[in-house]
């Protein structure tokens, strides 16, 4: 059993010293010399809001009421797999974590999901709170990798999806003592994947303190088929992950730094930092359109609202703004296909796009489907 | 105010857009004649910061009924006025009892002296006839106006400083130095003697409420107009969290505005309009109020990072078209649909 790299008391002392120093010294914040107190207020986005707009007609997908915090498009078969029931990880035991699916078709008379049955002797559905999803398609076989963010079981659950029966067979769990707040997973090859760990502390008051002090104790782990190894540490709140297999790029979102880091994926699965995309909005889910290299990002544009939603995941009156950005793969121009103040969809956490179908998933509530009328300018 | 350092513009458009031919030095305000489908556009503003030598103060006309082209034509102004010192700013219009379209136009001279020019639109000659020029001690730093009758209007002074340097100090001090004035055709009176940076002003369709943009507060305020324009009482403050500039009220009563979403980029750009390497994001919002103005919904039909249109100040829809004006640069025309506004 591996132990955390530092003892708890040592870590707390380090946090306290670093926090005090941060507040005493003016530092770089959004490119300017701004006091840390003001930086904190700016980080929470107290002066921000979104203004509603859609890329075309939208409708709520039926069948999802307990969140769609993770979405994964299996492009080869036109299926989107959906994480649902994340509120279970935030203390709501009446909500059951599970997975659902929707088949994307050219003309969809109905926008409805189907729950996916999960089979497997060692799989415990009562300790399942799915978040990020990734998939790997090979020779007709669909492998699905799901981040289980349940506080008692931080693992990546590996399934095989049987499309005809709509069943996921649980094959394996990849767990590690260093997984404290795993968020997303991205598969680079069969049973080889990267995992983002948002913060050193598990979800709760200590994690909040860590995040408030704007520490950089998040990490990126790599599973090589047998063992988990630390790939990169001292990252600020790594959240969403995505891969562009065609261009061999890995994308890592930072929730609090409000950017996306772009890495080149080498043959030995090492990552070489390439560039950083500043968003000034907190990325939660990333989807890559492989044909053209476009990057679709679901974000929390007003962070203090998103935080309140995580405190009250059941309360429908507590809402957070939703936002989808798209970065053009050629010109790098950023457009905003969707924005909503939370009345239609609250706290967008995931997005997928395929042939003018846009699916936006919320943390604890609805799944939204939109038509994209003008894909090139929206 | 932290100058929006943590904000940026994310582009999106309600349909195909293009720059209108003929305008390059500003389209700060637009007045739409719905019955005729034409719009008057003020261009060539001078506002404390110097403009280039070739920048000419003009009023343009855009005809929404043109097909296949997007062109604005400059209008000739007949009458006695100093062209060199004509720099139009806010604009408002009204149809008089004799059916004449009358424009009220704020103009600043190169010495930054202020006046309101009254112009009548001559349909036959397609020219503007100057009726009179109004100067008043309460026109301190006029920005926009709202026509009330063929002789009267409401006017906003967005501050009192007359130079860019003192204006900066005024903004930083947070002292409310703006005001709103009612001019009845002969004399002026205060509606709001002291307030924070009132910018765009417009009457609602029923002409019972005045809508004011407090630009430095990033707030839109609605005021009930008292009897005979003697007073205003505040109804609601809407925190838009973006610097809304001028307004247009459409036939459904929705308020359209051009806004500056990132002030830290707007200020350097507006201080040096002729430097094309500087530009600022543009934003168009549409705000639909409930009947009693107690609730509202805000949508965002258009955002640009500044490369298509820089520092938008006004947006006017007409049928399935949208005209977006900027403080000192381009005029942009977009196609719109009910689903994308």
XYZ file of C-alpha atoms in Angstrom, chain A residues 59-377:
319
model
C -34.593 20.620 -26.195
C -34.163 18.706 -22.961
C -33.314 15.051 -23.442
C -35.784 12.815 -21.618
C -34.506 10.112 -19.328
C -31.859 12.187 -17.536
C -32.771 13.965 -14.314
C -29.814 13.270 -12.022
C -27.055 14.806 -14.053
C -24.969 14.105 -17.116
C -21.618 15.112 -15.673
C -19.636 13.057 -18.158
C -20.317 12.439 -21.847
C -18.386 10.257 -24.264
C -19.080 9.907 -27.961
C -18.241 6.543 -29.484
C -17.902 8.016 -32.922
C -17.744 4.734 -34.813
C -21.237 3.699 -33.716
C -22.834 7.102 -33.053
C -23.486 6.383 -29.395
C -23.015 8.769 -26.485
C -22.408 7.242 -23.069
C -23.555 9.383 -20.147
C -22.500 9.517 -16.485
C -25.423 10.125 -14.200
C -25.971 10.372 -10.460
C -22.855 12.329 -9.522
C -24.726 13.842 -6.560
C -24.135 10.520 -4.807
C -20.498 11.601 -4.453
C -21.618 14.873 -2.878
C -23.523 13.314 -0.023
C -26.882 12.624 -1.628
C -27.456 8.935 -1.005
C -30.926 8.900 -2.543
C -29.374 9.488 -5.952
C -27.981 6.377 -7.593
C -24.916 6.565 -9.771
C -25.212 4.914 -13.153
C -24.639 5.106 -16.872
C -27.004 5.797 -19.729
C -26.747 6.018 -23.485
C -28.297 7.809 -26.424
C -28.058 6.866 -30.078
C -27.433 9.842 -32.367
C -29.245 9.648 -35.690
C -29.600 11.972 -38.642
C -33.268 12.721 -37.996
C -34.224 12.257 -34.378
C -37.959 12.327 -33.732
C -37.315 11.533 -30.087
C -34.495 12.675 -27.834
C -34.422 10.024 -25.168
C -31.758 8.104 -23.292
C -31.767 4.504 -22.174
C -30.223 3.343 -18.906
C -27.357 0.937 -19.381
C -27.335 -2.217 -17.305
C -24.068 -3.002 -15.565
C -23.020 -6.579 -14.918
C -20.066 -7.847 -12.960
C -19.563 -9.739 -9.742
C -16.993 -7.411 -8.233
C -18.816 -4.230 -9.194
C -20.583 -2.390 -6.352
C -23.263 -0.081 -7.740
C -23.796 1.457 -4.302
C -20.304 2.935 -4.415
C -20.482 4.181 -7.966
C -20.508 7.911 -8.736
C -19.398 8.230 -12.342
C -17.778 11.393 -13.634
C -15.361 11.501 -16.578
C -15.630 8.887 -19.331
C -13.349 7.784 -22.115
C -13.708 5.021 -24.666
C -11.549 2.924 -26.917
C -12.922 1.275 -30.049
C -10.992 -1.581 -31.594
C -12.123 -4.299 -34.028
C -15.779 -3.814 -33.171
C -15.073 -3.924 -29.458
C -16.042 -0.946 -27.312
C -14.063 -0.443 -24.123
C -15.418 2.152 -21.710
C -13.355 3.753 -18.930
C -15.275 5.591 -16.230
C -13.939 7.721 -13.392
C -15.661 6.627 -10.201
C -15.538 9.699 -7.965
C -17.280 8.087 -5.000
C -15.460 9.232 -1.820
C -15.046 5.646 -0.643
C -13.893 4.283 -3.954
C -11.744 6.484 -6.150
C -11.113 4.227 -9.132
C -11.263 4.024 -12.872
C -13.810 1.339 -13.703
C -13.199 -0.484 -16.957
C -16.142 -1.941 -18.866
C -16.816 -3.663 -22.147
C -19.939 -2.350 -23.840
C -22.199 -4.765 -25.656
C -24.213 -2.586 -27.976
C -26.780 -5.204 -28.974
C -27.749 -5.976 -25.413
C -27.074 -2.455 -24.091
C -25.018 -3.953 -21.284
C -21.714 -2.944 -19.758
C -19.626 -5.795 -18.416
C -17.336 -4.713 -15.623
C -13.832 -6.006 -16.304
C -11.513 -4.318 -13.873
C -11.019 -1.509 -11.385
C -7.877 0.605 -11.321
C -7.561 2.123 -7.861
C -4.706 3.862 -6.092
C -4.195 5.439 -2.690
C -3.030 8.628 -4.391
C -6.431 9.043 -6.057
C -8.091 11.614 -3.805
C -10.250 13.579 -6.212
C -10.020 12.024 -9.627
C -11.951 13.897 -12.250
C -11.434 12.682 -15.803
C -9.768 9.936 -17.799
C -8.452 9.799 -21.348
C -7.530 6.530 -23.056
C -4.516 6.489 -25.343
C -4.452 2.761 -26.084
C -6.170 -0.392 -24.857
C -6.008 -0.215 -21.032
C -3.539 2.673 -21.112
C -4.876 5.967 -19.890
C -4.206 9.263 -18.151
C -6.163 10.289 -15.051
C -6.523 13.824 -13.661
C -6.496 14.263 -9.890
C -7.968 17.686 -9.175
C -6.423 18.367 -5.776
C -4.308 16.744 -3.094
C -7.166 16.655 -0.591
C -10.349 14.677 -0.987
C -13.589 16.542 -1.521
C -14.596 18.456 1.589
C -13.462 21.336 3.750
C -9.772 20.607 3.422
C -9.999 20.507 -0.347
C -11.901 23.775 -0.305
C -9.139 25.327 1.785
C -6.560 23.982 -0.643
C -8.411 25.413 -3.623
C -9.080 28.762 -1.938
C -5.370 29.192 -1.417
C -4.913 28.558 -5.113
C -2.405 25.811 -4.492
C -1.052 23.636 -7.268
C -1.211 20.127 -5.879
C -3.217 18.500 -8.618
C -1.601 15.731 -10.616
C -1.764 13.684 -13.769
C -1.378 9.914 -13.398
C -0.738 7.296 -16.057
C -1.841 3.667 -16.039
C 0.293 1.515 -18.319
C -1.831 -1.631 -18.145
C -0.314 -2.829 -14.887
C 0.703 0.003 -12.586
C -0.250 3.594 -11.873
C 2.587 6.101 -12.036
C 2.753 9.813 -11.391
C 3.163 11.552 -14.705
C 3.054 15.216 -13.797
C 2.581 16.918 -10.448
C 2.142 20.477 -9.160
C -0.635 21.139 -11.640
C -3.311 23.641 -10.741
C -6.654 21.811 -10.519
C -6.389 19.563 -13.576
C -9.932 18.751 -14.654
C -11.066 17.802 -18.145
C -8.952 15.538 -20.329
C -9.203 14.792 -24.031
C -7.208 13.248 -26.833
C -6.822 14.072 -30.501
C -5.617 10.703 -31.811
C -5.112 11.958 -35.329
C -2.778 14.760 -34.274
C -1.431 12.900 -31.205
C -2.345 15.657 -28.774
C -3.534 15.465 -25.164
C -5.563 18.314 -23.657
C -5.648 19.035 -19.919
C -8.059 21.639 -18.560
C -7.358 23.634 -15.403
C -10.497 24.487 -13.468
C -9.044 27.408 -11.510
C -6.341 28.648 -13.853
C -9.049 28.723 -16.514
C -6.913 27.376 -19.290
C -6.285 24.241 -21.316
C -2.773 22.858 -21.605
C -1.877 21.097 -24.848
C 0.674 18.269 -24.853
C 2.148 16.181 -27.634
C 1.720 12.469 -26.952
C 4.976 10.653 -27.688
C 5.337 7.010 -28.662
C 6.434 6.009 -25.176
C 3.316 7.742 -23.766
C 5.311 10.624 -22.352
C 3.859 14.100 -22.767
C 5.673 17.123 -24.167
C 4.144 20.472 -23.295
C 3.217 22.408 -26.426
C 1.023 25.393 -25.616
C -1.627 26.802 -23.313
C -5.056 28.164 -24.269
C -6.327 30.874 -21.948
C -10.111 30.704 -21.594
C -10.904 32.961 -18.598
C -13.681 30.492 -17.797
C -13.399 27.228 -15.874
C -13.183 24.153 -18.140
C -15.022 21.046 -16.941
C -15.330 18.823 -20.016
C -13.480 18.680 -23.338
C -14.464 17.018 -26.607
C -12.291 16.891 -29.718
C -13.775 16.857 -33.197
C -11.125 14.698 -34.830
C -11.963 15.491 -38.438
C -10.982 19.153 -38.150
C -9.249 19.398 -34.778
C -11.906 21.653 -33.243
C -11.963 21.680 -29.454
C -15.343 21.806 -27.708
C -15.290 22.764 -24.033
C -18.028 22.743 -21.400
C -17.301 25.303 -18.711
C -18.413 26.915 -15.484
C -18.207 30.603 -16.422
C -19.178 31.849 -12.954
C -17.215 29.803 -10.466
C -18.901 30.847 -7.221
C -22.229 29.707 -8.646
C -20.736 26.330 -9.542
C -19.356 25.992 -6.017
C -22.779 26.693 -4.491
C -24.310 24.034 -6.733
C -21.893 21.450 -5.362
C -22.931 22.385 -1.820
C -26.634 21.947 -2.623
C -26.786 19.357 -5.426
C -30.459 18.568 -4.806
C -31.770 22.099 -4.616
C -33.178 23.090 -8.005
C -33.253 26.732 -6.952
C -29.472 26.775 -6.639
C -28.312 27.188 -10.219
C -25.100 27.874 -12.007
C -24.420 29.288 -15.431
C -23.548 27.014 -18.336
C -21.237 27.698 -21.236
C -19.859 25.878 -24.261
C -16.842 27.217 -26.112
C -15.341 25.966 -29.313
C -11.808 26.574 -30.459
C -11.255 26.323 -34.192
C -8.613 23.733 -34.980
C -7.003 25.845 -37.684
C -7.330 29.518 -36.713
C -7.547 29.015 -32.920
C -10.394 31.550 -32.809
C -12.691 30.899 -29.858
C -16.447 31.057 -30.349
C -19.249 30.531 -27.851
C -21.973 28.301 -29.336
C -24.022 28.130 -26.142
C -24.522 30.123 -22.958
C -27.263 29.964 -20.360
C -27.777 31.558 -16.967
C -28.801 28.219 -15.432
C -32.545 28.385 -16.026
C -32.403 25.845 -18.858
C -29.302 23.880 -17.925
C -27.343 24.418 -14.756
C -23.583 23.919 -14.261
C -22.589 22.460 -17.623
C -19.897 19.860 -17.092
C -19.621 17.911 -20.341
C -20.102 18.400 -24.061
C -19.972 16.306 -27.213
C -20.563 17.323 -30.804
C -21.203 15.146 -33.830
C -22.663 16.125 -37.227
C -24.575 19.171 -35.973
C -25.728 17.378 -32.817
C -24.610 19.222 -29.708
C -25.105 17.502 -26.354
C -24.489 19.450 -23.145
C -24.511 17.646 -19.809
C -24.993 19.260 -16.413
C -23.417 18.177 -13.141
C -26.589 17.210 -11.300
C -29.537 18.034 -13.543
C -30.411 17.868 -17.196
C -28.992 16.796 -20.496
C -29.598 19.221 -23.352
C -29.583 18.553 -27.095
C -29.185 21.418 -29.575
C -29.133 21.654 -33.330
C -26.270 23.733 -34.633
C -27.698 25.820 -37.469
C -24.497 27.508 -38.642
C -21.594 25.245 -37.661
C -18.991 27.535 -39.183
C -19.938 30.745 -37.391
